[in-house]
PDB file of C-alpha atoms in Angstrom:
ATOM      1  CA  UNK J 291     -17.833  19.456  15.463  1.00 46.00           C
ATOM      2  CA  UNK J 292     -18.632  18.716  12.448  1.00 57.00           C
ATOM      3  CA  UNK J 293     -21.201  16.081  10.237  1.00 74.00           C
ATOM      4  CA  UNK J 294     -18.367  15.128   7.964  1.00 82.00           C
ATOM      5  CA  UNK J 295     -16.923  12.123   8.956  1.00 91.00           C
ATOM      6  CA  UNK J 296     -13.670  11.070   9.497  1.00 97.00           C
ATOM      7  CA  UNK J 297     -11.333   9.877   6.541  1.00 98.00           C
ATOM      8  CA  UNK J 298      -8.371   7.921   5.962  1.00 98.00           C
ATOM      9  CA  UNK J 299      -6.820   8.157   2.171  1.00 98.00           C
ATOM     10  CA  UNK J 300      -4.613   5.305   1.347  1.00 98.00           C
ATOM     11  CA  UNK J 301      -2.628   6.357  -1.844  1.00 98.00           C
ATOM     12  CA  UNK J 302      -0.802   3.325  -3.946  1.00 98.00           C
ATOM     13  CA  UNK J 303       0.909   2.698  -6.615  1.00 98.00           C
ATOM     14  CA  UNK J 304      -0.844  -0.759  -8.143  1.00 97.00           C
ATOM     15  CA  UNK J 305      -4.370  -3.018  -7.983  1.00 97.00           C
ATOM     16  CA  UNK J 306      -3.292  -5.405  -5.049  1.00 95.00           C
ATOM     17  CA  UNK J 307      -1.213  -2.829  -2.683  1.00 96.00           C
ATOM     18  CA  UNK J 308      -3.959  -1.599  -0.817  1.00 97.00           C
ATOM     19  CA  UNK J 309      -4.682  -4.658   0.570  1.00 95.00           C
ATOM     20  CA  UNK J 310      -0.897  -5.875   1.195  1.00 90.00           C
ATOM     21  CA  UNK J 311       0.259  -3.034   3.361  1.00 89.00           C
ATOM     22  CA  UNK J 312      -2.960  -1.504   4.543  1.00 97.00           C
ATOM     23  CA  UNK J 313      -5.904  -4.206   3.709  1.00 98.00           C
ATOM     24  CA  UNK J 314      -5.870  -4.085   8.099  1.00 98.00           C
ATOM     25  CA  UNK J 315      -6.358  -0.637   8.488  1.00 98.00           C
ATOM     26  CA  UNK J 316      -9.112  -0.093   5.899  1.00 98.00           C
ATOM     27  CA  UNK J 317     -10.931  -2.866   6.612  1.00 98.00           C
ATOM     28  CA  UNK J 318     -10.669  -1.911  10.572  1.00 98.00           C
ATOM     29  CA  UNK J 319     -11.652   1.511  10.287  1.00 98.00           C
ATOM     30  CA  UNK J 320     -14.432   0.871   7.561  1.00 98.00           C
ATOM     31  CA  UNK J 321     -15.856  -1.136  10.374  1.00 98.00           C
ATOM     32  CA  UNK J 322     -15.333   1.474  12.893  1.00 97.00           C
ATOM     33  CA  UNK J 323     -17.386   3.916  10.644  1.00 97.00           C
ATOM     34  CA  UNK J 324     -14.541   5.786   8.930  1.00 98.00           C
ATOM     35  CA  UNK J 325     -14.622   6.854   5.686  1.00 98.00           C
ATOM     36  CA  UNK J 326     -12.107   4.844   3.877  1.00 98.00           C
ATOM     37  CA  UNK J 327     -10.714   6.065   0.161  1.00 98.00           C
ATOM     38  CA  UNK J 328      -8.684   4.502  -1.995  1.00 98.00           C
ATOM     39  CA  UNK J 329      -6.596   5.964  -4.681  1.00 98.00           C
ATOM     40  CA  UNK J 330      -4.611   3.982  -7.147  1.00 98.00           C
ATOM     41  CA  UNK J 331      -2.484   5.669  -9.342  1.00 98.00           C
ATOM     42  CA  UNK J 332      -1.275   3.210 -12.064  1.00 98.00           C
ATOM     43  CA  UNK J 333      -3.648   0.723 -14.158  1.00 97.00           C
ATOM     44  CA  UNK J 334      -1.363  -2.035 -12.878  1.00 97.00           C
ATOM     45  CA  UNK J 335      -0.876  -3.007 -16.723  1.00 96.00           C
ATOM     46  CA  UNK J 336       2.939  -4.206 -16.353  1.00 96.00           C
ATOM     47  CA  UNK J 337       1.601  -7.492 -13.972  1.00 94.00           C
ATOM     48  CA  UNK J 338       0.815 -11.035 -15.327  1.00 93.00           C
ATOM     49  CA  UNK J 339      -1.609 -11.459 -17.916  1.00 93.00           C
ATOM     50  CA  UNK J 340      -4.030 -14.599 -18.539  1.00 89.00           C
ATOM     51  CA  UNK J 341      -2.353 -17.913 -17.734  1.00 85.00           C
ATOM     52  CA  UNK J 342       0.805 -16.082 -15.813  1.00 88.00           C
ATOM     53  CA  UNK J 343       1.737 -14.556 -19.343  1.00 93.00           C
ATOM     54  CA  UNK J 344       5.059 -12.035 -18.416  1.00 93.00           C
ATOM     55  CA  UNK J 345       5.154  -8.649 -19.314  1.00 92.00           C
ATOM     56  CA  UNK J 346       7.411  -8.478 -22.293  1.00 90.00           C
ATOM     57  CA  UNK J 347       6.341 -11.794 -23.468  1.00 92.00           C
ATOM     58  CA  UNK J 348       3.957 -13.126 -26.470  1.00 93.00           C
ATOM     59  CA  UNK J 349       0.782 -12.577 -25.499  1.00 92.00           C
ATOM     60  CA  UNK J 350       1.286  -9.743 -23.165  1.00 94.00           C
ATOM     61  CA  UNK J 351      -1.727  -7.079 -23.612  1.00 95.00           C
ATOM     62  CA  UNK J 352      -0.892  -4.071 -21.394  1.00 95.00           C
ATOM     63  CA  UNK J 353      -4.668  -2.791 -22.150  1.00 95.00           C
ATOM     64  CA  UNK J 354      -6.365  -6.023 -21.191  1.00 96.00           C
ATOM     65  CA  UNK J 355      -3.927  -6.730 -18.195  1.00 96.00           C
ATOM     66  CA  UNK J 356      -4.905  -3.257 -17.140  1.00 97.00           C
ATOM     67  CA  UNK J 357      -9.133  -3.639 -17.657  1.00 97.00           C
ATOM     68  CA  UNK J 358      -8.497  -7.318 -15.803  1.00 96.00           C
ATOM     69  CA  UNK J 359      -6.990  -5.961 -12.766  1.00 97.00           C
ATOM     70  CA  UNK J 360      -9.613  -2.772 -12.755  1.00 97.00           C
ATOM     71  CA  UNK J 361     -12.299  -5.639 -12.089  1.00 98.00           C
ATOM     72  CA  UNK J 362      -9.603  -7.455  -9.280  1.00 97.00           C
ATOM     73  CA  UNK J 363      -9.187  -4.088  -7.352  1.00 98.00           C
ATOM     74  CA  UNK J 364     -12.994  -3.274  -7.450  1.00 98.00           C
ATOM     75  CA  UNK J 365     -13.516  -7.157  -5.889  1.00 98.00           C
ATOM     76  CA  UNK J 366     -10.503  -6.444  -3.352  1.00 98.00           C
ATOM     77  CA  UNK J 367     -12.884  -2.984  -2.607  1.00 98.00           C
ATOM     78  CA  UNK J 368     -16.058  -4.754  -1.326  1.00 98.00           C
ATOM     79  CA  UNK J 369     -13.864  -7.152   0.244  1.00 98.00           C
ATOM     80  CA  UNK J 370     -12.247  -4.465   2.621  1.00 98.00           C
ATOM     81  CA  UNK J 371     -15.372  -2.218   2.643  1.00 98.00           C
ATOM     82  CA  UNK J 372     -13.807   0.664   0.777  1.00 98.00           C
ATOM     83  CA  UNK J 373     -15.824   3.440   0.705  1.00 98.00           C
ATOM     84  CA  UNK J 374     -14.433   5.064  -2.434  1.00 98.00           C
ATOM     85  CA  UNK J 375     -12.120   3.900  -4.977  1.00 98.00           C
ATOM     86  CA  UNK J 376     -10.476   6.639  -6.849  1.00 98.00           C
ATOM     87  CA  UNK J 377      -8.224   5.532 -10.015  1.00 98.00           C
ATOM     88  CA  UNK J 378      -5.479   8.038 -11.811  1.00 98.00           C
ATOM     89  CA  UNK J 379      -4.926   5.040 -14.465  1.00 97.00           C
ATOM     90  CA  UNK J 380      -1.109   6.784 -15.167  1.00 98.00           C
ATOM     91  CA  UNK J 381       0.305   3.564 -17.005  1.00 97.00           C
ATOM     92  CA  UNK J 382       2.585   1.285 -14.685  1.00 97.00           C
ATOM     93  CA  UNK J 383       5.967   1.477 -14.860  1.00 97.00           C
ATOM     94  CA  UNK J 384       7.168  -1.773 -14.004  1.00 94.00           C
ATOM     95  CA  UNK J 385      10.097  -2.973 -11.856  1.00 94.00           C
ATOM     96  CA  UNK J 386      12.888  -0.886 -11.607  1.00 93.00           C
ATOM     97  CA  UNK J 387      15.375  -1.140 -15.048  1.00 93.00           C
ATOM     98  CA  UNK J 388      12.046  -2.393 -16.800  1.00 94.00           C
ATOM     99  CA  UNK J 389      12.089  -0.453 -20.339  1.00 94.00           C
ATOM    100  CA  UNK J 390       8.505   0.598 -19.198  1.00 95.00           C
ATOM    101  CA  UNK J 391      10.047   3.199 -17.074  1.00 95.00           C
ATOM    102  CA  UNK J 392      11.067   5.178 -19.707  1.00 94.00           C
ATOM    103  CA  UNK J 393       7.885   4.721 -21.500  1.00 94.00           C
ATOM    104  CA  UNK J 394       6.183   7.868 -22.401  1.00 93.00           C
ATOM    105  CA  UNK J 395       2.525   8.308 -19.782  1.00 93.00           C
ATOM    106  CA  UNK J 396       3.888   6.061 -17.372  1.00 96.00           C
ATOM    107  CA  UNK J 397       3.754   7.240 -14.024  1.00 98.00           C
ATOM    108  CA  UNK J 398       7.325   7.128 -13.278  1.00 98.00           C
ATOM    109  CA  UNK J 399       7.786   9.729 -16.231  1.00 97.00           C
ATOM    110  CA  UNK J 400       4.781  12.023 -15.178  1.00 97.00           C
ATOM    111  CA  UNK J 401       5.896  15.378 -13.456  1.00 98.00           C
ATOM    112  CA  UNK J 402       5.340  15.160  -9.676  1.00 98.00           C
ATOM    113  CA  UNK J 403       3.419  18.542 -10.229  1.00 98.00           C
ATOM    114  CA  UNK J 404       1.075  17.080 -12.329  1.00 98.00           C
ATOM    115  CA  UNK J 405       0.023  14.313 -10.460  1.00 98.00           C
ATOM    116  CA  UNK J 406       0.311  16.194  -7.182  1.00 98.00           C
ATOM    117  CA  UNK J 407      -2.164  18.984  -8.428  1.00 98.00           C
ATOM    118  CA  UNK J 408      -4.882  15.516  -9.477  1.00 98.00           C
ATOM    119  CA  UNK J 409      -4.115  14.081  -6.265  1.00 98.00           C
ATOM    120  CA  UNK J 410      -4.742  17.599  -4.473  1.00 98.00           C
ATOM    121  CA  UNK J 411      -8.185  17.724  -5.927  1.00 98.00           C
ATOM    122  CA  UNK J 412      -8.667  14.539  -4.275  1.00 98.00           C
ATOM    123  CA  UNK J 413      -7.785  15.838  -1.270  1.00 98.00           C
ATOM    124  CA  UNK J 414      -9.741  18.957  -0.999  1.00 97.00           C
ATOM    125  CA  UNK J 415     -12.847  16.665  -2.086  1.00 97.00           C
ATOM    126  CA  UNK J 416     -12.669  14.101   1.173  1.00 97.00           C
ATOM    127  CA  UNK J 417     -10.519  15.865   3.336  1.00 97.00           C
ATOM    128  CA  UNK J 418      -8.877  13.182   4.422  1.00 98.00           C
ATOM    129  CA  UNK J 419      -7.773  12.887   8.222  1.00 98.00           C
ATOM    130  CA  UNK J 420      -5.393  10.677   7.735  1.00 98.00           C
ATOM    131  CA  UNK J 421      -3.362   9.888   4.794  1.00 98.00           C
ATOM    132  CA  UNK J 422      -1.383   7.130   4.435  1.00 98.00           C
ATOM    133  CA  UNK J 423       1.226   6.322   1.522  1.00 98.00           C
ATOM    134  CA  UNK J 424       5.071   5.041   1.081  1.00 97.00           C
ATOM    135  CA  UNK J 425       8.062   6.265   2.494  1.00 96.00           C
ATOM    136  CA  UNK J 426      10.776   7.712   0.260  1.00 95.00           C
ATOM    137  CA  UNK J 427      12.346   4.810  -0.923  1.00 93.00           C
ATOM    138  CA  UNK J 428       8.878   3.484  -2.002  1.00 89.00           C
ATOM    139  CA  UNK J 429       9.285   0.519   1.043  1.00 86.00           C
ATOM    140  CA  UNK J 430      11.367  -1.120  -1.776  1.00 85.00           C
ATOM    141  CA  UNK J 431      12.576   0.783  -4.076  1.00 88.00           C
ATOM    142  CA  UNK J 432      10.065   0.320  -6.894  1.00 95.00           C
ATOM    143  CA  UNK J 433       9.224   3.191  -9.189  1.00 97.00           C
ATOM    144  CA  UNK J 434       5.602   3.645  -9.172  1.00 97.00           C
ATOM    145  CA  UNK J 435       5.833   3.351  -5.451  1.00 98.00           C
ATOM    146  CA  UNK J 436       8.519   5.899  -5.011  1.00 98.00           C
ATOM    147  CA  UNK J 437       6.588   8.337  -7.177  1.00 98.00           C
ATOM    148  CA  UNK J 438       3.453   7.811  -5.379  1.00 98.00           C
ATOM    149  CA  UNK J 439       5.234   8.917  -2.014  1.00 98.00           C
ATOM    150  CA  UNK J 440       6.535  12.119  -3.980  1.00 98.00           C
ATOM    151  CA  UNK J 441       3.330  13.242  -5.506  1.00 98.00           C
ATOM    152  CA  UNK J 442       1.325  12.312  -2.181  1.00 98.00           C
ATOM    153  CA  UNK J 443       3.867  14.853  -0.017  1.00 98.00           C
ATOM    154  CA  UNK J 444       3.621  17.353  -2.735  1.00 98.00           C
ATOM    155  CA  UNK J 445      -0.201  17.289  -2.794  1.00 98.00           C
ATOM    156  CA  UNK J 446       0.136  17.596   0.830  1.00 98.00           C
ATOM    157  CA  UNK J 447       1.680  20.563   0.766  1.00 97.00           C
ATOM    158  CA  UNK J 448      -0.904  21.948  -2.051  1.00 97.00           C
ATOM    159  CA  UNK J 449      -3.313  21.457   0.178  1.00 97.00           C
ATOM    160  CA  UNK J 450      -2.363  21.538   3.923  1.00 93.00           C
ATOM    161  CA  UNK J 451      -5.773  20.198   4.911  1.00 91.00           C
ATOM    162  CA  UNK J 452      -4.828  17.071   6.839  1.00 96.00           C
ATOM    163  CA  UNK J 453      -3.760  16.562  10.140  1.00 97.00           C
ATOM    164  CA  UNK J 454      -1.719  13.500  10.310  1.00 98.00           C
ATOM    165  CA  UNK J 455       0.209  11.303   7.720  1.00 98.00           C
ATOM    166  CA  UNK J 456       1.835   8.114   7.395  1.00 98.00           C
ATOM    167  CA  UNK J 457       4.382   6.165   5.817  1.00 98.00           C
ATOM    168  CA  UNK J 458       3.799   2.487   5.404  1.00 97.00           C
ATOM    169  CA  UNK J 459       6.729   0.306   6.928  1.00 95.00           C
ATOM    170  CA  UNK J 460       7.412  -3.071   8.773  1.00 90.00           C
ATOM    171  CA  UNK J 461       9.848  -3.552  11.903  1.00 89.00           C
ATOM    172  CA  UNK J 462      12.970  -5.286  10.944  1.00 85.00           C
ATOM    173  CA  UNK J 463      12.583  -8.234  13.447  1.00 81.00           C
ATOM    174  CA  UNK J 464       9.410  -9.113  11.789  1.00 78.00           C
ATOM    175  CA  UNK J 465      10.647  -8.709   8.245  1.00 71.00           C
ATOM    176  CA  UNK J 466      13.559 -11.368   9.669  1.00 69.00           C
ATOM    177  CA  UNK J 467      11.393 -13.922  10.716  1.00 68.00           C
ATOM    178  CA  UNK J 468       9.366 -13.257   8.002  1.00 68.00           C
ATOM    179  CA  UNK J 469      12.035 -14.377   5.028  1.00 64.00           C
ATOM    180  CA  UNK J 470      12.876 -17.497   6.956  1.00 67.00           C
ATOM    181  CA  UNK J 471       9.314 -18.698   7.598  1.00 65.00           C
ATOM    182  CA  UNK J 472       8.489 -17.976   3.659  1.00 64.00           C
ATOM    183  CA  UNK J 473      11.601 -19.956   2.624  1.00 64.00           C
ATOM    184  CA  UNK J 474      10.784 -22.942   4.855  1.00 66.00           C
ATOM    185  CA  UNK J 475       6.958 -22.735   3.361  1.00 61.00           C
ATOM    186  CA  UNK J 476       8.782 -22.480  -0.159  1.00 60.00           C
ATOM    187  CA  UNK J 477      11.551 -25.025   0.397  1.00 61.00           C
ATOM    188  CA  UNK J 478      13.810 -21.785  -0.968  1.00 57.00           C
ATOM    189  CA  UNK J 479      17.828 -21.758  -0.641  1.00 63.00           C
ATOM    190  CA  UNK J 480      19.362 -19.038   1.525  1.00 63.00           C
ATOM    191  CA  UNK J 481      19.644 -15.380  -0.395  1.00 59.00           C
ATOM    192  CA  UNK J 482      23.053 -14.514  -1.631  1.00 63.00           C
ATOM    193  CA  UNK J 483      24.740 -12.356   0.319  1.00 65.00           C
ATOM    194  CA  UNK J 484      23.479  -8.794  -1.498  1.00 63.00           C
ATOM    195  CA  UNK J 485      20.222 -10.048  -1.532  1.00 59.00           C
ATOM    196  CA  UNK J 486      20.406 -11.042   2.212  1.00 57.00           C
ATOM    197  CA  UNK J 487      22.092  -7.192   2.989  1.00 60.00           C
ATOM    198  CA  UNK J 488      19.339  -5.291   1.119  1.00 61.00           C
ATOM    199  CA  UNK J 489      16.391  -7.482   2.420  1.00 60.00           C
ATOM    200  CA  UNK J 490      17.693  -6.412   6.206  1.00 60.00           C
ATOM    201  CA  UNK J 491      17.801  -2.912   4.761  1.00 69.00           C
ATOM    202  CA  UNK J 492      13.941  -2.915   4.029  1.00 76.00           C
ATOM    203  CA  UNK J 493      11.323  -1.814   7.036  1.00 80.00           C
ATOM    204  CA  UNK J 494      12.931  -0.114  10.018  1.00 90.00           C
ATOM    205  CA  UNK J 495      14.183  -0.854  13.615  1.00 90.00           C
ATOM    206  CA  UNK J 496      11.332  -1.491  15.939  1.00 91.00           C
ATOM    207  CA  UNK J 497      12.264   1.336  17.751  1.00 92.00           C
ATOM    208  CA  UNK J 498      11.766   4.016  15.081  1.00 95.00           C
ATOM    209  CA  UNK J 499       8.353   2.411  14.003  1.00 96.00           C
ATOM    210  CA  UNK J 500       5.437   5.315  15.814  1.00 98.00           C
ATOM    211  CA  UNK J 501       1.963   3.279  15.469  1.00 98.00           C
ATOM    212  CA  UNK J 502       1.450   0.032  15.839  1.00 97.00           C
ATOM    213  CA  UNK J 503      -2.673  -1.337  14.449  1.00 98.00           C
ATOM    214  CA  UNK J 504      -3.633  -4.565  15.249  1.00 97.00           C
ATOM    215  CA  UNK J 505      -5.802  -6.075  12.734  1.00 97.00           C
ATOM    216  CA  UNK J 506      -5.924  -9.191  13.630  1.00 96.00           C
ATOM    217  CA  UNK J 507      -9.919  -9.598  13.450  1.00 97.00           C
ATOM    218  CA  UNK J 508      -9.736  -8.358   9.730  1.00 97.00           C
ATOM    219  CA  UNK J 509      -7.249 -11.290   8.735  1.00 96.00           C
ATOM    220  CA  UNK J 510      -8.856 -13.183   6.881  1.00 96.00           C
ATOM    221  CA  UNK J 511     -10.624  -9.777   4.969  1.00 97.00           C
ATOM    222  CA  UNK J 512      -7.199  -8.829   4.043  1.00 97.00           C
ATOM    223  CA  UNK J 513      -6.378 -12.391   2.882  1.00 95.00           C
ATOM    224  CA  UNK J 514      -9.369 -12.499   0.937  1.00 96.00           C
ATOM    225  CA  UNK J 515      -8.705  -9.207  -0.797  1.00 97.00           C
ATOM    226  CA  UNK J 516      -5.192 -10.037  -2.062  1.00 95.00           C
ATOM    227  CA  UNK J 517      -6.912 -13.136  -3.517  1.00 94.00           C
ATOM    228  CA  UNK J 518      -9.620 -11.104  -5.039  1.00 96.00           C
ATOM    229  CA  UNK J 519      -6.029 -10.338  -7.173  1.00 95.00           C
ATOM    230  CA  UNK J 520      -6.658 -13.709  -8.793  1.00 92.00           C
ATOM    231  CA  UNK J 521      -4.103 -12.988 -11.945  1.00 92.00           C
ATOM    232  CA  UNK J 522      -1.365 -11.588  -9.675  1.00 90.00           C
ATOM    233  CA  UNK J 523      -1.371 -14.962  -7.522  1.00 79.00           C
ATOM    234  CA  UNK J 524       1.968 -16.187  -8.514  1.00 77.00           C
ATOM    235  CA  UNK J 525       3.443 -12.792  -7.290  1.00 73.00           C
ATOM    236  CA  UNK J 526       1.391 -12.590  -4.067  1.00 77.00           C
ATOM    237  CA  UNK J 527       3.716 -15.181  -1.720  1.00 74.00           C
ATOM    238  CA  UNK J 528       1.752 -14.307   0.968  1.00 78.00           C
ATOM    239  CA  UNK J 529      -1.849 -16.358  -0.311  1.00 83.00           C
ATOM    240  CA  UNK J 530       0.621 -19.184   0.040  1.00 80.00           C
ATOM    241  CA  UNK J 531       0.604 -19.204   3.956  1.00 80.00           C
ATOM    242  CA  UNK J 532      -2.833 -20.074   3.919  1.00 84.00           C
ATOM    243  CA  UNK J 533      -5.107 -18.055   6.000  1.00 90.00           C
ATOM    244  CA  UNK J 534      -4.474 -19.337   9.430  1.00 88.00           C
ATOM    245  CA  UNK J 535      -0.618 -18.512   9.383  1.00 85.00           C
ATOM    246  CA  UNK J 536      -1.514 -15.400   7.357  1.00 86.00           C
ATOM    247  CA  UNK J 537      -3.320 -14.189  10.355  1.00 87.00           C
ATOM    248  CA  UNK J 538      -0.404 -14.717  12.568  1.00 84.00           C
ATOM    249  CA  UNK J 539       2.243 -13.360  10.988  1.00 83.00           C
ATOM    250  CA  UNK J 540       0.025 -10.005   8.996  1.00 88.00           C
ATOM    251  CA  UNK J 541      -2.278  -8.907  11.929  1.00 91.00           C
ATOM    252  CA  UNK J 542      -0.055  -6.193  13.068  1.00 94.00           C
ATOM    253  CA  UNK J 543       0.363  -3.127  10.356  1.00 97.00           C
ATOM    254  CA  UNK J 544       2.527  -0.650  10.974  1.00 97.00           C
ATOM    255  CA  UNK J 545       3.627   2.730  10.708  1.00 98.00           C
ATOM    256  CA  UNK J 546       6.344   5.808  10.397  1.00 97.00           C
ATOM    257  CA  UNK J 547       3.985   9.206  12.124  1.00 98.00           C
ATOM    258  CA  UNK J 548       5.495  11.919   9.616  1.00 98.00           C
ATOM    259  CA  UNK J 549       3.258  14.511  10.159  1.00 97.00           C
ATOM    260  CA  UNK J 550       0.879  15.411  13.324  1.00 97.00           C
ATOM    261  CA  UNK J 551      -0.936  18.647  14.299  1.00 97.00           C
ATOM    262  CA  UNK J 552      -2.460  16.364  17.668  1.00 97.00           C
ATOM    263  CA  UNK J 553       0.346  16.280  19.901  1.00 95.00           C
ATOM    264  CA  UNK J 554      -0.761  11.981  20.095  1.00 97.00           C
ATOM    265  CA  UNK J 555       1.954  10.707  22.123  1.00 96.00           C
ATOM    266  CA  UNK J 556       3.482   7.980  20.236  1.00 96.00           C
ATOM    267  CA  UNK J 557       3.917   5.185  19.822  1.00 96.00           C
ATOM    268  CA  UNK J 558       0.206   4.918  19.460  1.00 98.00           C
ATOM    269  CA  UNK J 559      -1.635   2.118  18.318  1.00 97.00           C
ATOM    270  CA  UNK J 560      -4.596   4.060  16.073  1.00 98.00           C
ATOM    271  CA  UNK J 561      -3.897   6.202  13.251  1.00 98.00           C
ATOM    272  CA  UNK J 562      -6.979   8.243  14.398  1.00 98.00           C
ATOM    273  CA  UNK J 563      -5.518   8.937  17.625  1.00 97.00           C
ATOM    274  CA  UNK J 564      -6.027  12.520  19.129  1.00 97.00           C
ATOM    275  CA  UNK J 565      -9.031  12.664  16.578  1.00 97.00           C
ATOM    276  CA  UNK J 566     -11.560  11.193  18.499  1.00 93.00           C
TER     277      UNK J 566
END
């Protein structure tokens, strides 16, 4: 035993994922006493500026989008009760196809060495118990979130100082439901047929998902941190459930186990499980 305590290290991509996919989990377990760390790795500077301005557009300041959303993520913070907020400020590199991928400094064009090795200093600093990140495809396919996965693994095996690690996910019967409730909130038409296919491709069978965390009594924390995201709001569809069906439908997060040294029978329903 040990006086250090335990740690979970959520790694992301942007200011406003930590509290999307994991704004449960690290409010839960800052409650419970955990250490909770959060490291960004982009300055989020491809989302909307001041009045919904679009990246691309008149108006757009990268620098000042990026100093805007520092603020937003350090609200979203005391929100969830991070313990530590760690920032690599690589530039974003916007949606897939986005001539910001190509930029030079962006994150998606950064060696996966190089980031791993500042992300592996990181690591050896908090010794994280638990890490949590994306899985390969980035849950969607963007960049900045596929990269993150890449130089989170690769720090992993820099360091090989933590015991169990996750990939963030969502079951497929959820993410079902999901796109039909948020289309009848949004009076939206149907999704063409592609976009219907690779929406059912996103998340995983139930089956396949290892840890289930109910959040539920940190609802309306996690609501309130993706609001803390103020100048994102027209992105974030899910403020527009209002925090009562928010609750419902995001008080379960869940998770692909992809590395264990605890022999936790799964599915399990804490990420700290066989380390306490």
């Amino acid at each position: 035993m040990t006086d250090r305590p335990l740690t979970l290290m959520a790694v992301h991509a942007h200011p406003d994922d930590e509290a999307t996919g994991t704004g449960g989990i690290l409010a839960r377990y800052a409650a419970e006493g955990i250490r909770t760390v959060l490291v960004t790795c982009t300055d989020g500077g491809c989302g909307d500026g001041p009045g919904g301005v679009k990246p691309g557009d008149p108006g757009h300041d990268p620098a000042a989008v990026a100093l805007m959303r520092r603020q937003e993520l350090k609200e979203s913070c005391d929100v969830l009760k991070i313990s530590d907020l760690e920032m690599l400020d690589y530039a974003d590199s916007g949606m897939a196809g986005w001539p910001s991928n190509t930029a030079p400094g962006s994150f998606w064009q950064t060696p996966v060495e190089k980031g791993a090795a500042r992300l592996a200093e990181l690591m050896r600093h908090y010794r994280p118990d638990v890490v949590v990140t994306y899985d390969e495809n980035g849950f969607y396919g963007h960049p900045d979130h596929i990269q993150a996965n890449r130089i989170t693994m690769a720090a992993l095996e820099m360091t090989t100082l933590t015991p169990k690690v996750y990939w963030t996910t969502m079951p497929r019967s959820l993410m079902q439901r999901f796109g039909e409730t948020m289309r009848e909130l949004q009076d939206m038409p149907e999704p063409d047929p592609a976009e219907a296919a690779a929406m059912a491709e996103i998340g995983l069978p139930d089956d396949e998902i290892t840890t289930w965390v109910d959040t539920t009594a940190f609802s309306d924390q996690k609501f309130d941190a993706l609001a803390a995201h103020a100048s994102q709001g027209e992105n974030i569809f899910f403020l527009k459930m209002g925090k009562e069906k928010f609750g419902e439908w995001m008080g379960m997060e869940t998770f692909v186990r992809v590395k264990d040294t605890t022999a936790a029978p799964v599915p399990e329903n804490d990420l700290f499980a066989g380390l306490r």
